[in-house]
Short mmCIF file of C-alpha atoms in Angstrom, two decimals:
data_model
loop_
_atom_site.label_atom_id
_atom_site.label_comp_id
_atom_site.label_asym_id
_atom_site.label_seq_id
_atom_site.Cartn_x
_atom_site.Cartn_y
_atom_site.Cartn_z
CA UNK A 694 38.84 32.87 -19.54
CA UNK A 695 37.44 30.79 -21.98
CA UNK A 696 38.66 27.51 -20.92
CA UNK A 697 36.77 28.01 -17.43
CA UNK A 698 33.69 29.01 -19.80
CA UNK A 699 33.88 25.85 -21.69
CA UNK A 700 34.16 23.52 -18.62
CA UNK A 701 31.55 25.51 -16.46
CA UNK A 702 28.61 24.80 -19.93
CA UNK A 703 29.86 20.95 -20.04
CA UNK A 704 29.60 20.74 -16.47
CA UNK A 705 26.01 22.64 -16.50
CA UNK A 706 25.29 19.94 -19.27
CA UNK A 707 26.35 17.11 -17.60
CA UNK A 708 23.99 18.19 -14.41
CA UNK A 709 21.30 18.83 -17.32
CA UNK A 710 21.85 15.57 -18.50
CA UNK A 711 21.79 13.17 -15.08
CA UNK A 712 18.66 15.11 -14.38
CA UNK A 713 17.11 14.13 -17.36
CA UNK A 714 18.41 10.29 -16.77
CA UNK A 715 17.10 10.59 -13.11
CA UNK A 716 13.89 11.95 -14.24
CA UNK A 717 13.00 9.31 -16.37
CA UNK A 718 14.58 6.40 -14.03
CA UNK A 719 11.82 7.94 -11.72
CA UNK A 720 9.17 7.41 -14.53
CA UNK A 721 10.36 3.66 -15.43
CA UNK A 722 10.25 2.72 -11.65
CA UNK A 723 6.67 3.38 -11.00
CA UNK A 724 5.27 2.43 -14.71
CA UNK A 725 6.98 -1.17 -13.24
CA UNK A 726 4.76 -0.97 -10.58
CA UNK A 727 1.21 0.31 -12.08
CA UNK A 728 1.81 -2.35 -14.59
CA UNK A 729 2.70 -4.91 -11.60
CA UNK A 730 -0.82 -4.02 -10.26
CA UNK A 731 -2.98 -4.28 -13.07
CA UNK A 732 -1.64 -7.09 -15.03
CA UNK A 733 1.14 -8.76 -13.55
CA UNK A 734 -0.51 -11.79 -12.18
CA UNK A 735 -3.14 -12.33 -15.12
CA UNK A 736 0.07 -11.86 -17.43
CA UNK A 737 2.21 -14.46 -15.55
CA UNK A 738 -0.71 -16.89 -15.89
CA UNK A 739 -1.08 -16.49 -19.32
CA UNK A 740 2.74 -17.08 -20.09
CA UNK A 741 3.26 -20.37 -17.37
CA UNK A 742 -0.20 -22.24 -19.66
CA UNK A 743 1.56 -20.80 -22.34
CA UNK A 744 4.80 -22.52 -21.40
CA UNK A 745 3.43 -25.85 -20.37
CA UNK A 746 1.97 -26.48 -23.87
CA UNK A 747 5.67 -25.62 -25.37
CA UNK A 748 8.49 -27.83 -25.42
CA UNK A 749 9.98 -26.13 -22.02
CA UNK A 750 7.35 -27.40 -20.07
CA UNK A 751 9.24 -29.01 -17.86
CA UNK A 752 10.32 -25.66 -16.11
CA UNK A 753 6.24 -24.63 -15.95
CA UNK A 754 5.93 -28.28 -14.39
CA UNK A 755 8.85 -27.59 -11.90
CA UNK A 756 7.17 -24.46 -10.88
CA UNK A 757 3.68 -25.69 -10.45
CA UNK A 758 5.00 -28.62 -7.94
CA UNK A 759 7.16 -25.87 -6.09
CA UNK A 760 3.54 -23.61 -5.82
CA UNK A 761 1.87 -26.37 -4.48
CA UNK A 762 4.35 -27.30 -1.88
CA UNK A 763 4.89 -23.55 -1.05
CA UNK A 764 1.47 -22.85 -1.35
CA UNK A 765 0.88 -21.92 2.82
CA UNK A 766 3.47 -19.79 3.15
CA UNK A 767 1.55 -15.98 2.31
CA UNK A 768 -0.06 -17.54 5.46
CA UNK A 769 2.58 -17.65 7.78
CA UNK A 770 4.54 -14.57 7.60
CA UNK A 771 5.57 -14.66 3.83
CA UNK A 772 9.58 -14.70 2.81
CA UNK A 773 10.84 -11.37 2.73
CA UNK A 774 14.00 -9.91 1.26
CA UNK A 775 15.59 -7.55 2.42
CA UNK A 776 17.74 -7.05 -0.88
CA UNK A 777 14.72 -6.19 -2.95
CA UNK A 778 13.15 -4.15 -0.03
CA UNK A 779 16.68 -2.11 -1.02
CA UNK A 780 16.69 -2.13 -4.59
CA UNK A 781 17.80 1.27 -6.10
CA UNK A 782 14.49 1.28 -7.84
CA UNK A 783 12.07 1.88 -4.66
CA UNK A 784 14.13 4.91 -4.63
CA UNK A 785 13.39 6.27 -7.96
CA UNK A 786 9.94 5.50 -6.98
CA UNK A 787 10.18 7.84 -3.72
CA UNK A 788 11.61 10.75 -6.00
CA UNK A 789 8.77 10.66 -8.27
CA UNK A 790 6.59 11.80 -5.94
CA UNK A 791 7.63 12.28 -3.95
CA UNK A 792 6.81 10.19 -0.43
CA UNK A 793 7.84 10.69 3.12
CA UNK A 794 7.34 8.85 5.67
CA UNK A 795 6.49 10.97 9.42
CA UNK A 796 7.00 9.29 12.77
CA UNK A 797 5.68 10.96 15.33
CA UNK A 798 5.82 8.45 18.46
CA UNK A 799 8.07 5.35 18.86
CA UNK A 800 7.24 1.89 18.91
CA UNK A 801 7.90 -0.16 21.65
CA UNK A 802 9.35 -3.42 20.38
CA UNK A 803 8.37 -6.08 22.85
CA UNK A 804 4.55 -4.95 21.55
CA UNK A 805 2.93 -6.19 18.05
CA UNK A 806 1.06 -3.53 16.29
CA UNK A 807 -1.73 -3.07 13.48
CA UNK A 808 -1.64 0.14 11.43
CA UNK A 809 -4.88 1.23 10.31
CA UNK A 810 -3.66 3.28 6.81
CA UNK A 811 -6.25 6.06 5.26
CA UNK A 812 -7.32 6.49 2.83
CA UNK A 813 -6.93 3.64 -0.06
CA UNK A 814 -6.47 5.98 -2.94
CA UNK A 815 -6.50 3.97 -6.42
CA UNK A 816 -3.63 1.79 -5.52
CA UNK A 817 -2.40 2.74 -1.91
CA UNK A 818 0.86 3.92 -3.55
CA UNK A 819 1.87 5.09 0.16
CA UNK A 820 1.43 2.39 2.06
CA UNK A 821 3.23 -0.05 -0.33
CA UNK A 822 6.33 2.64 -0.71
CA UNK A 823 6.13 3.12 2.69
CA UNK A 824 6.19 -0.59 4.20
CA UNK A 825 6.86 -3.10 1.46
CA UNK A 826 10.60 -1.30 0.98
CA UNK A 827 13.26 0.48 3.01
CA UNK A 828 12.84 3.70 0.51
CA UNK A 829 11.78 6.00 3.08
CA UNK A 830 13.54 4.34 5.88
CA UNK A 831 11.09 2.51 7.96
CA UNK A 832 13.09 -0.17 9.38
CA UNK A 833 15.64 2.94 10.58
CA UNK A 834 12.46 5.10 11.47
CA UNK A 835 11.03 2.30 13.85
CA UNK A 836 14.19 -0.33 14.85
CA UNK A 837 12.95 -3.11 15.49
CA UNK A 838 9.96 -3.34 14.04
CA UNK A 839 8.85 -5.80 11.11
CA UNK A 840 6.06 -4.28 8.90
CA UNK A 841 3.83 -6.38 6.87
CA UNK A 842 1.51 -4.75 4.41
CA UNK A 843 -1.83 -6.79 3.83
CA UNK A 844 -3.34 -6.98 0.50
CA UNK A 845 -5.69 -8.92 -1.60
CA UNK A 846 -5.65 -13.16 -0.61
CA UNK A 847 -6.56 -13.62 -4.46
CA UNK A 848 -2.97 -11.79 -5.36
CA UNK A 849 -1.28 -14.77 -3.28
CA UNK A 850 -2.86 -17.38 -6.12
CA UNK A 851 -1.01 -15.63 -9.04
CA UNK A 852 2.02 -17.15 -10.17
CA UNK A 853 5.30 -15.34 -10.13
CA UNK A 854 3.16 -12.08 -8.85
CA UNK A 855 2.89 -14.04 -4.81
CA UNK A 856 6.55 -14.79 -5.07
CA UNK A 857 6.96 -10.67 -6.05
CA UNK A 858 4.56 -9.47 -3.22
CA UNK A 859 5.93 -11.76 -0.50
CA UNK A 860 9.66 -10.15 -0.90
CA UNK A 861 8.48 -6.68 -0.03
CA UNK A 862 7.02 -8.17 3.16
CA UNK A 863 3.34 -8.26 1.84
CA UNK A 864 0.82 -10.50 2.81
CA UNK A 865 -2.82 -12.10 2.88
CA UNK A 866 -5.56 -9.39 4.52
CA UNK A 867 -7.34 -12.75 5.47
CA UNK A 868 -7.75 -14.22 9.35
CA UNK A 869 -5.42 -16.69 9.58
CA UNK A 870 -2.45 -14.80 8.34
CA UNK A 871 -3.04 -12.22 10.33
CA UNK A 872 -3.40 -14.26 13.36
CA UNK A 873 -0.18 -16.62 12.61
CA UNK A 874 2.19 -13.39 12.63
CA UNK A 875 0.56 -11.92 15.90
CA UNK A 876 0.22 -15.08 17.54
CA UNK A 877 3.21 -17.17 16.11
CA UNK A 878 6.17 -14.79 14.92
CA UNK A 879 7.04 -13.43 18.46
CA UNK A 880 6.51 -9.61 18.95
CA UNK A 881 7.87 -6.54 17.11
CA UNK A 882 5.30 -7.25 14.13
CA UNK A 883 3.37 -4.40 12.71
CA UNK A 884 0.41 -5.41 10.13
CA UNK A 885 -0.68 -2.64 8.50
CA UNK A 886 -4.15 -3.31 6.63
CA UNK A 887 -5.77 -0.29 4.44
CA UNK A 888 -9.07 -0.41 6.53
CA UNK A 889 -11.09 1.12 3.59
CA UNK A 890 -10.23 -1.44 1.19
CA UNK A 891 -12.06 -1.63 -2.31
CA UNK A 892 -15.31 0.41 -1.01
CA UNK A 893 -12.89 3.64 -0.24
CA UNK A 894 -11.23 3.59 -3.24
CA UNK A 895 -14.80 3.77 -5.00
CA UNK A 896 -15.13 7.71 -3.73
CA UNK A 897 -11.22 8.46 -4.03
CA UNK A 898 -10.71 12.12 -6.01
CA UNK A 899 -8.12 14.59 -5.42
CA UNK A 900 -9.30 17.33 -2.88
CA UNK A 901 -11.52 14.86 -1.04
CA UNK A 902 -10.36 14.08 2.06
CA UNK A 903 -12.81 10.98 3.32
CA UNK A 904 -12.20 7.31 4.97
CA UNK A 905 -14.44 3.92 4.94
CA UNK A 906 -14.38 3.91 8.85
CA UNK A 907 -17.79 3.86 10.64
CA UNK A 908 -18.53 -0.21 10.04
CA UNK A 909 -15.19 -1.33 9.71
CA UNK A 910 -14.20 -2.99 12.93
CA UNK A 911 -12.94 -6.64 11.97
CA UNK A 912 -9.17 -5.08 12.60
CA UNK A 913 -10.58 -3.59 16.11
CA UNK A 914 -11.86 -7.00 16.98
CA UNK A 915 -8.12 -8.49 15.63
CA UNK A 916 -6.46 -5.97 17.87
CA UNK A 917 -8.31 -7.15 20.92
CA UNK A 918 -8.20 -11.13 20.21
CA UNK A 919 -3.94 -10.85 19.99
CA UNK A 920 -3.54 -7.73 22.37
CA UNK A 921 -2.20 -6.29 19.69
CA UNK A 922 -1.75 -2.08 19.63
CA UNK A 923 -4.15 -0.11 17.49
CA UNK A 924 -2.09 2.61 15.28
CA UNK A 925 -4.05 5.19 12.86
CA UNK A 926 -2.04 6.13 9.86
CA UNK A 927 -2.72 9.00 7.28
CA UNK A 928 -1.46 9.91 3.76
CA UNK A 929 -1.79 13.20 3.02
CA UNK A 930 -1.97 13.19 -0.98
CA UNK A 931 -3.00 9.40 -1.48
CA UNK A 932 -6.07 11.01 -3.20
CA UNK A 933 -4.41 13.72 -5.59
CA UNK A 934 -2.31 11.28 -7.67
CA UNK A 935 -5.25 9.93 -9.55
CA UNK A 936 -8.58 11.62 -11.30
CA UNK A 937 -11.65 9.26 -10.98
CA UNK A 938 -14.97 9.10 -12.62
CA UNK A 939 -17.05 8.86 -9.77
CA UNK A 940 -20.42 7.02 -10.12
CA UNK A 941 -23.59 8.17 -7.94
CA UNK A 942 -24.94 5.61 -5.41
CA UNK A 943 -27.94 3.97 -7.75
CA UNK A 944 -26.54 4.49 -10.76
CA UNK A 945 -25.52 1.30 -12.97
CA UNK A 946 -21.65 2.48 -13.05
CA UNK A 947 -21.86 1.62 -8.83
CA UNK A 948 -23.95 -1.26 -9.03
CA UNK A 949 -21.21 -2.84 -11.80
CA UNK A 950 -18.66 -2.14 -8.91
CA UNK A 951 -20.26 -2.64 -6.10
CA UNK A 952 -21.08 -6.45 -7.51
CA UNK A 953 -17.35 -6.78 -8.51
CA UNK A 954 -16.36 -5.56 -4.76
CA UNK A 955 -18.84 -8.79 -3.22
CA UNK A 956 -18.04 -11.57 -5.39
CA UNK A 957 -13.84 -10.24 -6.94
CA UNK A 958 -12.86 -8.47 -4.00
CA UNK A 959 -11.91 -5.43 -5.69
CA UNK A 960 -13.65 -2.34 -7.32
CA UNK A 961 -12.87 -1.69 -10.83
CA UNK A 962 -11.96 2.21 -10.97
CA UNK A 963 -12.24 4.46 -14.18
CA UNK A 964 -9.23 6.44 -13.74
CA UNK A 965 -6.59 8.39 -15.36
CA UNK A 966 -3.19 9.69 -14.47
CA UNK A 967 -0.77 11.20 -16.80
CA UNK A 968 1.06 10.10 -20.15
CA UNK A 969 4.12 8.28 -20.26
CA UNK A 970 5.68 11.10 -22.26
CA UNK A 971 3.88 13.85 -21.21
CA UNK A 972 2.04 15.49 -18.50
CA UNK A 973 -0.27 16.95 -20.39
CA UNK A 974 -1.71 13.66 -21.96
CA UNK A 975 -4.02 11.24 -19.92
CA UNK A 976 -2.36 7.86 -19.22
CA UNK A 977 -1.71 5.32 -16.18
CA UNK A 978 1.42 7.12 -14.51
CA UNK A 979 -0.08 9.07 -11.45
CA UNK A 980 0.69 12.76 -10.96
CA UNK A 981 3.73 13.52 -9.38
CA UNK A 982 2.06 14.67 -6.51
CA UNK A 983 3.51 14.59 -2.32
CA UNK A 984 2.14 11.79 -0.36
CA UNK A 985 3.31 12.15 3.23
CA UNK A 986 2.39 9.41 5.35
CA UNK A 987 1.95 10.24 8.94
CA UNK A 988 2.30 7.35 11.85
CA UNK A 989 0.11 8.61 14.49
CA UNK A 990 0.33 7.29 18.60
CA UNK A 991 -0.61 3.68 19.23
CA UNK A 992 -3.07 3.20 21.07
CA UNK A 993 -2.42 0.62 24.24
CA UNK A 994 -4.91 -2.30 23.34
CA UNK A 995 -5.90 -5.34 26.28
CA UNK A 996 -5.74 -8.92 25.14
CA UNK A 997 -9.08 -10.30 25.22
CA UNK A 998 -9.54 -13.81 23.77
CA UNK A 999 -13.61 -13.54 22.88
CA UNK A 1000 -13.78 -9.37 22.68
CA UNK A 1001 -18.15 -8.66 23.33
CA UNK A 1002 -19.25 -5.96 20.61
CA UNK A 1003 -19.36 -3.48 23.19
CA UNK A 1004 -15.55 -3.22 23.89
CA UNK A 1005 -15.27 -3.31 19.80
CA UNK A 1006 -16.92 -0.58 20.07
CA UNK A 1007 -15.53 0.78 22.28
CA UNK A 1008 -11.91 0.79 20.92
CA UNK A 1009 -13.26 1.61 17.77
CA UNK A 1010 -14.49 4.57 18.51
CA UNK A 1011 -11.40 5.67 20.41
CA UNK A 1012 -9.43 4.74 17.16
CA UNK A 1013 -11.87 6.70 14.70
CA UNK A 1014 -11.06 10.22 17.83
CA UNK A 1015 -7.68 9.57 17.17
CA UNK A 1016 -7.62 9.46 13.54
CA UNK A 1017 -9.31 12.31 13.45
CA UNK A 1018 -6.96 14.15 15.67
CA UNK A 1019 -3.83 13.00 13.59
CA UNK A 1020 -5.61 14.65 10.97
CA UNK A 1021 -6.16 17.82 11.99
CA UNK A 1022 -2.90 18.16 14.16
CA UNK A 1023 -0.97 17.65 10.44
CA UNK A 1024 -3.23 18.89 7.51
CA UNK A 1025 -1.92 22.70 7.73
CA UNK A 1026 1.57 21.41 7.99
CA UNK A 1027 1.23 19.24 4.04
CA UNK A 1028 -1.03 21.82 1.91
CA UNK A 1029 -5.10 21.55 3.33
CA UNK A 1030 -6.38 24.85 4.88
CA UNK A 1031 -7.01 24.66 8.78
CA UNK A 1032 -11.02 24.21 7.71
CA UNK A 1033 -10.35 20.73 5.78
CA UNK A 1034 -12.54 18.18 7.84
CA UNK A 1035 -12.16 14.35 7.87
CA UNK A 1036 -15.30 13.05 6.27
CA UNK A 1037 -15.45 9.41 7.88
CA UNK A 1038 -18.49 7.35 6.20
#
């Protein structure tokens, strides 16, 4: 009757409605994050010499004795929290994509591991969804296992921001962090370091399907020195989330980058995403666009205290086989034709 006809259009707009709410939740929780990336540390700088010239300076002075005293511990494994690994927010993030994560092997927790994640995209939105929170499930995926993601050393110098990174689990892509939480943190640790870095992201455009590879081998020679167990990892989609202007090698747009790469550390991009309000409008919110990011077999890995370039080499090159092969064993299964081939440069 007409009752049930009223309560079945409230109850089609109240779905309507939390859709809507959900929908933009998803929007809010990764604008957080792009704006975390680009200006979150240079922004909390500002605001703490901004603060010690007002009459709270006291709490900027507090702060800037607890930074020095705290300042070694990005080095030595970080301080992780597992409540804001859960926030509700990582899971908005997820939905906007959205992002899975694939296991296809288990990890042995008496081992410690280094991921090798492909490709970089503009802001390896995989790997940081994937490993720096519990939104996809990682700690239930692989039990056991403590993932750290390694990013920028230069991050770990911005106020507020290092504080931020370390509770996800991130830390310092330099030597000595890496070799404190293989050497020094027991076993069970997986580092995962985007092997690419700032030169991948460079050549990063949707449909492109290419990894920085050939010369990288510092995280070969890392693997080797702690006996630690080589894993490749791919995200199908990192590229499609972002459109890049892509300069020519020899042009003055690459040389500009290239020089920030050697002396910054990073590459600045000309990108675009989508609007804030609209998907037709260019903005800084990626495209909502799948990243699946596939955990491929580890690959067993000797402990050799002073590794010769030869068995680098060697385990490099098995690495870079089986990279490939996780490749093309998945790319029909997440949207690229059976012909897509793994450019590695």
């Amino acid at each position: 009757g007409t009752g049930s006809s009223i309560l079945s259009a409230l109850q089609d707009l109240f779905w309507l409605s939390k859709s809507k709410v959900e929908k933009q939740l998803q929007v809010i929780s990764v604008l957080q994050w792009v704006l975390t990336f680009l200006i979150m540390g240079i922004a909390c700088t500002l605001i703490l010499m901004y603060i010690l010239c007002t009459d709270c300076w006291v709490i900027a002075a507090l702060y800037l004795a607890w930074l020095v005293f705290d300042w070694n511990t990005p080095k030595k494994g970080g301080r992780r929290s597992q409540w804001v690994r859960n926030w509700a927010i990582w899971r908005y993030f997820r939905d906007y994509f959205p992002i899975r994560l694939v296991k296809t092997h288990n990890l042995l927790t008496t081992r410690n591991y280094i991921f090798g994640y492909h490709p970089h995209g503009i802001m390896g939105l995989g790997a940081f969804c994937n490993f720096s929170t519990e939104a996809t499930g990682v700690s239930q995926k692989f039990p056991g296992i403590r993932p750290y993601l390694a990013t920028l050393a230069g991050n770990f110098r911005m106020p507020i921001l290092r504080d931020y990174l370390m509770s996800g689990g991130i830390c310092p892509v330099n030597r000595d962090s890496i070799d404190y939480i293989l050497s020094k943190n027991g076993s069970g640790n997986a580092i995962i370091i985007v092997v690419g870095g700032a030169a991948e992201s460079l050549n990063c455009t949707p449909g492109k399907n290419s990894v920085t590879l050939k010369n990288r081998k510092g995280f070969v020679k890392l693997a080797l020195r702690h006996g630690a167990d080589l894993v490749p990892v791919y995200s199908f989609g990192e590229n499609e989330v972002y459109k890049q202007v892509i300069f020519e090698e020899g042009s003055w747009g690459r040389w500009v980058q290239k020089k920030f790469q050697k002396h910054i550390g990073f590459a600045p991009c000309i990108f675009h995403g989508r609007g804030l309000f609209s998907s037709n409008t260019w903005g800084l919110l990626p495209y909502p666009k799948p990243i699946t990011t596939v955990v491929g077999e580890p690959i067993t890995i000797p402990k050799i205290d002073n590794p010769s370039q030869r068995e680098v080499d060697f385990y490099h090159s098995i690495y870079v086989d089986s990279l490939i092969k996780l490749f093309d064993k998945y790319k029909s299964k997440f949207g690229l034709p059976e012909t897509e081939v793994l450019e590695v440069n």
